[in-house]
């Protein structure tokens, strides 16, 4: 498919610019670089990127760059937003601003899409980067965002496991009660597009043998495609465990805003940056095709 127009906020170091250059070479994005023009030129030179033919919009500092990059989405010039070398909080503040931001009716959340060597299917983990201690309402949005992404990537109806430390409902563990409530919400049509089960311990969610031994019979147990974690700390540790101890490849994307957002990190590998851009580009096109056409 054609490269997706992407507003990049404050790409002012070589690491950020290398990620942009790689995504361009693979035909994934058509970047619009927003930030201090001199710093962008210096970073591009350090990364070996020729800026000829690439639009650069001068902005005096990172805060202004984030605000202007968001404005490019409102102007229908960008279908995708990418973090450059500014702090995540700076970009997300512009995204969630009540005036001029990119809010929708959904809570904004993050999904890791992981390729785990000893697991036979792509694994989504959410939320491990945005919502610290989500309540029931926030978790419903987090699940809906992940389900929509699963559909948008052409992966079909997902099996969603809501994780806790055990598979039985216990008043001593509030997460198990929330998991049961979320499953009932899905039964009532408040969460649509996926098959939910929970609470499930991690082993019961991904291991058919563990689910069999525990006597858990469901479409999700042992075959989960989306893992919904209780809070950010659990999710972050799970994702990094899979990356650094299991050799998993990962892509990360922020959902729930008007357009997908790529939050790259300086520690990310080239492969991770490309995968994140590819996921975001695919989902951006999926959203654009379903946006109502103005009369």
Tab-separated table of C-alpha atoms in Angstrom:
chain	number	residue	atom	x	y	z
A	1	UNK	CA	0.000	0.000	0.000
A	2	UNK	CA	1.046	3.629	-0.382
A	3	UNK	CA	3.106	5.277	2.352
A	4	UNK	CA	0.954	6.815	5.093
A	5	UNK	CA	1.345	10.560	5.796
A	6	UNK	CA	2.879	10.777	9.268
A	7	UNK	CA	3.472	13.833	11.465
A	8	UNK	CA	6.672	13.357	13.464
A	9	UNK	CA	6.982	15.561	16.540
A	10	UNK	CA	10.463	16.921	17.322
A	11	UNK	CA	12.767	14.400	15.560
A	12	UNK	CA	15.940	16.096	16.758
A	13	UNK	CA	18.429	13.293	17.383
A	14	UNK	CA	20.056	10.686	15.170
A	15	UNK	CA	18.213	7.794	16.818
A	16	UNK	CA	14.774	9.221	16.014
A	17	UNK	CA	15.873	10.163	12.499
A	18	UNK	CA	17.254	6.676	11.782
A	19	UNK	CA	13.862	5.182	12.600
A	20	UNK	CA	12.175	7.619	10.229
A	21	UNK	CA	14.709	6.888	7.482
A	22	UNK	CA	14.180	3.118	7.820
A	23	UNK	CA	10.381	3.441	7.676
A	24	UNK	CA	10.688	5.670	4.599
A	25	UNK	CA	13.020	3.238	2.831
A	26	UNK	CA	10.464	0.481	3.343
A	27	UNK	CA	7.681	2.675	1.973
A	28	UNK	CA	5.719	2.623	5.254
A	29	UNK	CA	5.433	6.352	6.019
A	30	UNK	CA	5.635	9.702	4.228
A	31	UNK	CA	6.928	11.880	7.099
A	32	UNK	CA	6.275	15.537	7.872
A	33	UNK	CA	8.980	16.596	10.322
A	34	UNK	CA	7.939	19.160	12.928
A	35	UNK	CA	10.464	20.890	15.188
A	36	UNK	CA	13.426	23.299	15.197
A	37	UNK	CA	14.582	23.244	11.576
A	38	UNK	CA	18.298	23.526	12.399
A	39	UNK	CA	18.193	20.650	14.882
A	40	UNK	CA	16.241	18.518	12.420
A	41	UNK	CA	18.823	19.181	9.703
A	42	UNK	CA	21.673	18.266	12.078
A	43	UNK	CA	19.947	15.056	13.170
A	44	UNK	CA	19.198	14.092	9.573
A	45	UNK	CA	22.848	14.603	8.592
A	46	UNK	CA	23.975	12.442	11.525
A	47	UNK	CA	21.574	9.689	10.417
A	48	UNK	CA	22.538	9.983	6.743
A	49	UNK	CA	19.040	11.070	5.723
A	50	UNK	CA	18.662	13.427	2.783
A	51	UNK	CA	15.840	15.869	3.579
A	52	UNK	CA	15.249	16.732	-0.076
A	53	UNK	CA	11.560	16.223	-0.804
A	54	UNK	CA	10.646	15.860	2.888
A	55	UNK	CA	8.486	18.606	4.388
A	56	UNK	CA	9.968	20.246	7.477
A	57	UNK	CA	7.774	22.545	9.584
A	58	UNK	CA	9.796	24.810	11.848
A	59	UNK	CA	8.682	24.915	15.495
A	60	UNK	CA	10.711	26.618	18.218
A	61	UNK	CA	10.705	23.822	20.819
A	62	UNK	CA	9.324	20.377	21.656
A	63	UNK	CA	6.045	21.604	23.182
A	64	UNK	CA	5.260	23.665	20.085
A	65	UNK	CA	6.286	20.758	17.855
A	66	UNK	CA	3.850	18.400	19.597
A	67	UNK	CA	1.014	20.899	19.279
A	68	UNK	CA	1.720	21.549	15.593
A	69	UNK	CA	2.028	17.829	14.790
A	70	UNK	CA	-1.410	17.251	16.350
A	71	UNK	CA	-2.783	20.152	14.304
A	72	UNK	CA	-1.615	18.409	11.102
A	73	UNK	CA	-4.053	15.593	11.905
A	74	UNK	CA	-6.898	18.103	12.251
A	75	UNK	CA	-5.901	19.574	8.893
A	76	UNK	CA	-6.167	16.082	7.337
A	77	UNK	CA	-2.524	16.242	6.330
A	78	UNK	CA	-1.442	13.342	8.575
A	79	UNK	CA	-3.076	9.971	9.261
A	80	UNK	CA	-0.497	8.927	11.804
A	81	UNK	CA	1.439	10.559	14.653
A	82	UNK	CA	4.960	9.630	15.723
A	83	UNK	CA	7.067	10.605	18.713
A	84	UNK	CA	10.496	11.981	17.907
A	85	UNK	CA	13.046	12.875	20.584
A	86	UNK	CA	10.710	14.691	22.968
A	87	UNK	CA	9.328	13.230	26.205
A	88	UNK	CA	6.265	11.018	25.889
A	89	UNK	CA	4.385	13.265	28.343
A	90	UNK	CA	4.895	16.272	26.086
A	91	UNK	CA	3.416	14.542	23.061
A	92	UNK	CA	0.552	12.933	24.965
A	93	UNK	CA	-0.353	16.254	26.636
A	94	UNK	CA	-0.967	17.693	23.173
A	95	UNK	CA	-2.927	14.579	22.167
A	96	UNK	CA	-5.274	14.633	25.180
A	97	UNK	CA	-5.713	18.434	25.326
A	98	UNK	CA	-9.407	19.356	25.512
A	99	UNK	CA	-8.861	22.154	22.998
A	100	UNK	CA	-7.190	21.023	19.783
A	101	UNK	CA	-6.325	17.507	20.972
A	102	UNK	CA	-7.137	14.153	19.406
A	103	UNK	CA	-9.516	12.728	21.990
A	104	UNK	CA	-12.343	10.391	21.062
A	105	UNK	CA	-15.050	8.818	23.220
A	106	UNK	CA	-12.547	6.098	24.156
A	107	UNK	CA	-9.848	6.117	26.813
A	108	UNK	CA	-6.393	6.240	25.227
A	109	UNK	CA	-4.360	3.056	25.750
A	110	UNK	CA	-1.272	1.217	24.559
A	111	UNK	CA	-0.875	-2.229	23.007
A	112	UNK	CA	2.289	-4.289	22.583
A	113	UNK	CA	2.042	-6.697	19.644
A	114	UNK	CA	4.542	-9.464	20.343
A	115	UNK	CA	6.016	-12.336	18.365
A	116	UNK	CA	7.013	-14.796	21.093
A	117	UNK	CA	9.286	-17.626	19.826
A	118	UNK	CA	7.462	-20.466	21.613
A	119	UNK	CA	3.916	-19.165	21.100
A	120	UNK	CA	2.202	-19.990	17.824
A	121	UNK	CA	0.172	-16.800	17.384
A	122	UNK	CA	0.721	-13.030	17.695
A	123	UNK	CA	0.188	-11.896	21.292
A	124	UNK	CA	-1.280	-8.516	22.237
A	125	UNK	CA	-0.500	-7.167	25.725
A	126	UNK	CA	-2.443	-4.202	27.075
A	127	UNK	CA	-2.071	-1.776	28.776
A	128	UNK	CA	1.613	-1.661	29.646
A	129	UNK	CA	2.506	1.976	28.926
A	130	UNK	CA	-0.306	4.513	29.428
A	131	UNK	CA	-2.919	3.687	32.098
A	132	UNK	CA	-1.291	3.135	35.492
A	133	UNK	CA	-4.182	1.658	37.506
A	134	UNK	CA	-7.236	1.556	35.230
A	135	UNK	CA	-10.693	1.177	36.744
A	136	UNK	CA	-13.463	-0.976	35.295
A	137	UNK	CA	-14.603	1.658	32.789
A	138	UNK	CA	-11.052	2.281	31.591
A	139	UNK	CA	-10.419	-1.453	31.218
A	140	UNK	CA	-13.506	-1.784	29.032
A	141	UNK	CA	-12.043	0.864	26.701
A	142	UNK	CA	-8.590	-0.742	26.834
A	143	UNK	CA	-10.120	-4.057	25.744
A	144	UNK	CA	-12.223	-2.439	23.008
A	145	UNK	CA	-9.169	-0.615	21.631
A	146	UNK	CA	-7.181	-3.864	21.447
A	147	UNK	CA	-10.088	-5.737	19.845
A	148	UNK	CA	-10.454	-3.045	17.169
A	149	UNK	CA	-6.725	-3.220	16.427
A	150	UNK	CA	-6.927	-7.000	16.091
A	151	UNK	CA	-9.706	-6.586	13.521
A	152	UNK	CA	-7.859	-3.719	11.812
A	153	UNK	CA	-4.775	-5.878	11.238
A	154	UNK	CA	-6.936	-8.532	9.588
A	155	UNK	CA	-6.520	-11.058	12.403
A	156	UNK	CA	-10.213	-11.696	12.945
A	157	UNK	CA	-12.215	-12.043	16.153
A	158	UNK	CA	-9.747	-12.200	19.067
A	159	UNK	CA	-9.765	-14.395	22.145
A	160	UNK	CA	-9.268	-12.036	25.085
A	161	UNK	CA	-7.881	-13.236	28.425
A	162	UNK	CA	-8.323	-10.923	31.415
A	163	UNK	CA	-5.402	-11.787	33.650
A	164	UNK	CA	-5.131	-12.064	37.403
A	165	UNK	CA	-3.181	-14.256	39.832
A	166	UNK	CA	-5.840	-16.983	39.795
A	167	UNK	CA	-8.693	-18.262	37.691
A	168	UNK	CA	-11.360	-18.126	40.397
A	169	UNK	CA	-13.244	-15.044	41.557
A	170	UNK	CA	-12.149	-13.925	45.013
A	171	UNK	CA	-13.098	-10.820	47.021
A	172	UNK	CA	-9.499	-10.774	48.279
A	173	UNK	CA	-8.307	-9.976	44.735
A	174	UNK	CA	-10.330	-7.083	43.268
A	175	UNK	CA	-8.884	-7.810	39.820
A	176	UNK	CA	-10.746	-11.113	39.687
A	177	UNK	CA	-14.045	-9.346	40.376
A	178	UNK	CA	-13.330	-6.778	37.650
A	179	UNK	CA	-12.468	-9.583	35.224
A	180	UNK	CA	-15.784	-11.286	35.894
A	181	UNK	CA	-17.610	-7.965	35.461
A	182	UNK	CA	-15.888	-7.309	32.135
A	183	UNK	CA	-16.944	-10.726	30.856
A	184	UNK	CA	-20.533	-9.969	31.857
A	185	UNK	CA	-20.261	-6.606	30.054
A	186	UNK	CA	-19.245	-8.498	26.920
A	187	UNK	CA	-22.251	-10.798	27.333
A	188	UNK	CA	-24.489	-7.730	27.477
A	189	UNK	CA	-22.932	-6.166	24.380
A	190	UNK	CA	-21.065	-3.407	26.224
A	191	UNK	CA	-17.798	-4.772	24.812
A	192	UNK	CA	-18.072	-6.090	21.278
A	193	UNK	CA	-15.990	-7.861	18.666
A	194	UNK	CA	-14.085	-10.322	20.849
A	195	UNK	CA	-14.475	-13.463	22.954
A	196	UNK	CA	-13.673	-12.678	26.586
A	197	UNK	CA	-12.790	-14.916	29.526
A	198	UNK	CA	-11.460	-14.122	32.956
A	199	UNK	CA	-10.124	-14.115	35.468
A	200	UNK	CA	-7.358	-16.311	34.093
A	201	UNK	CA	-3.857	-16.791	35.439
A	202	UNK	CA	-1.177	-16.356	32.788
A	203	UNK	CA	-0.462	-20.073	32.468
A	204	UNK	CA	-4.144	-20.855	31.975
A	205	UNK	CA	-4.406	-18.139	29.324
A	206	UNK	CA	-1.569	-19.342	27.087
A	207	UNK	CA	-1.011	-23.021	27.887
A	208	UNK	CA	-3.612	-25.575	26.732
A	209	UNK	CA	-2.066	-28.119	29.096
A	210	UNK	CA	-2.335	-25.813	32.113
A	211	UNK	CA	-5.944	-25.042	31.239
A	212	UNK	CA	-6.693	-28.768	30.875
A	213	UNK	CA	-5.137	-29.629	34.239
A	214	UNK	CA	-7.167	-26.895	35.950
A	215	UNK	CA	-10.327	-28.088	34.217
A	216	UNK	CA	-10.972	-24.737	32.543
A	217	UNK	CA	-13.158	-25.096	29.479
A	218	UNK	CA	-13.521	-22.012	27.326
A	219	UNK	CA	-12.692	-20.761	23.867
A	220	UNK	CA	-10.018	-18.503	25.336
A	221	UNK	CA	-8.129	-20.587	27.921
A	222	UNK	CA	-4.816	-21.847	26.556
A	223	UNK	CA	-5.330	-20.015	23.231
A	224	UNK	CA	-5.453	-16.318	24.151
A	225	UNK	CA	-4.580	-13.700	21.560
A	226	UNK	CA	-5.026	-10.599	23.747
A	227	UNK	CA	-3.753	-10.481	27.342
A	228	UNK	CA	-5.362	-7.755	29.468
A	229	UNK	CA	-3.183	-7.053	32.496
A	230	UNK	CA	-4.418	-5.738	35.871
A	231	UNK	CA	-2.241	-2.606	35.816
A	232	UNK	CA	0.680	-0.930	34.083
A	233	UNK	CA	3.364	-2.416	36.339
A	234	UNK	CA	2.248	-5.985	35.634
A	235	UNK	CA	1.955	-5.301	31.902
A	236	UNK	CA	5.296	-3.566	31.599
A	237	UNK	CA	7.096	-6.358	33.421
A	238	UNK	CA	5.349	-9.025	31.331
A	239	UNK	CA	6.213	-7.335	28.024
A	240	UNK	CA	9.849	-6.731	28.996
A	241	UNK	CA	10.155	-10.254	30.364
A	242	UNK	CA	9.075	-11.617	26.978
A	243	UNK	CA	11.413	-9.250	25.130
A	244	UNK	CA	14.584	-9.652	27.174
A	245	UNK	CA	14.268	-13.178	28.575
A	246	UNK	CA	12.304	-14.926	25.824
A	247	UNK	CA	13.715	-13.121	22.779
A	248	UNK	CA	10.319	-11.863	21.622
A	249	UNK	CA	9.995	-9.182	18.945
A	250	UNK	CA	7.625	-6.365	19.800
A	251	UNK	CA	5.758	-3.495	18.213
A	252	UNK	CA	4.005	-0.791	20.215
A	253	UNK	CA	1.107	1.480	19.338
A	254	UNK	CA	-1.154	3.931	21.162
A	255	UNK	CA	-4.872	3.672	20.412
A	256	UNK	CA	-8.052	5.521	21.277
A	257	UNK	CA	-7.048	8.842	19.699
A	258	UNK	CA	-8.237	10.029	16.271
A	259	UNK	CA	-5.167	8.440	14.692
A	260	UNK	CA	-2.697	5.762	15.813
A	261	UNK	CA	0.400	6.994	17.631
A	262	UNK	CA	3.887	5.470	17.495
A	263	UNK	CA	5.804	6.014	20.735
A	264	UNK	CA	9.324	5.004	19.779
A	265	UNK	CA	12.082	4.808	22.366
A	266	UNK	CA	15.794	5.365	21.939
A	267	UNK	CA	16.276	1.840	23.320
A	268	UNK	CA	14.102	0.288	20.591
A	269	UNK	CA	15.785	-1.825	17.939
A	270	UNK	CA	15.428	-0.999	14.242
A	271	UNK	CA	13.176	-4.060	13.894
A	272	UNK	CA	10.896	-2.814	16.685
A	273	UNK	CA	10.684	0.668	15.179
A	274	UNK	CA	9.786	-0.727	11.754
A	275	UNK	CA	7.225	-3.142	13.193
A	276	UNK	CA	5.597	-0.336	15.196
A	277	UNK	CA	5.398	1.885	12.119
A	278	UNK	CA	3.986	-0.943	10.022
A	279	UNK	CA	1.274	-1.791	12.570
A	280	UNK	CA	0.342	1.874	12.938
A	281	UNK	CA	0.260	2.417	9.167
A	282	UNK	CA	-1.995	-0.594	8.599
A	283	UNK	CA	-4.351	0.484	11.355
A	284	UNK	CA	-4.360	4.114	10.168
A	285	UNK	CA	-5.527	2.961	6.735
A	286	UNK	CA	-8.168	0.726	8.320
A	287	UNK	CA	-9.522	3.702	10.309
A	288	UNK	CA	-9.391	6.024	7.290
A	289	UNK	CA	-11.450	3.600	5.216
A	290	UNK	CA	-14.156	3.548	7.882
A	291	UNK	CA	-14.287	7.278	8.540
A	292	UNK	CA	-17.573	8.804	7.398
A	293	UNK	CA	-17.270	10.862	4.220
A	294	UNK	CA	-18.343	14.482	4.659
A	295	UNK	CA	-21.439	15.406	2.650
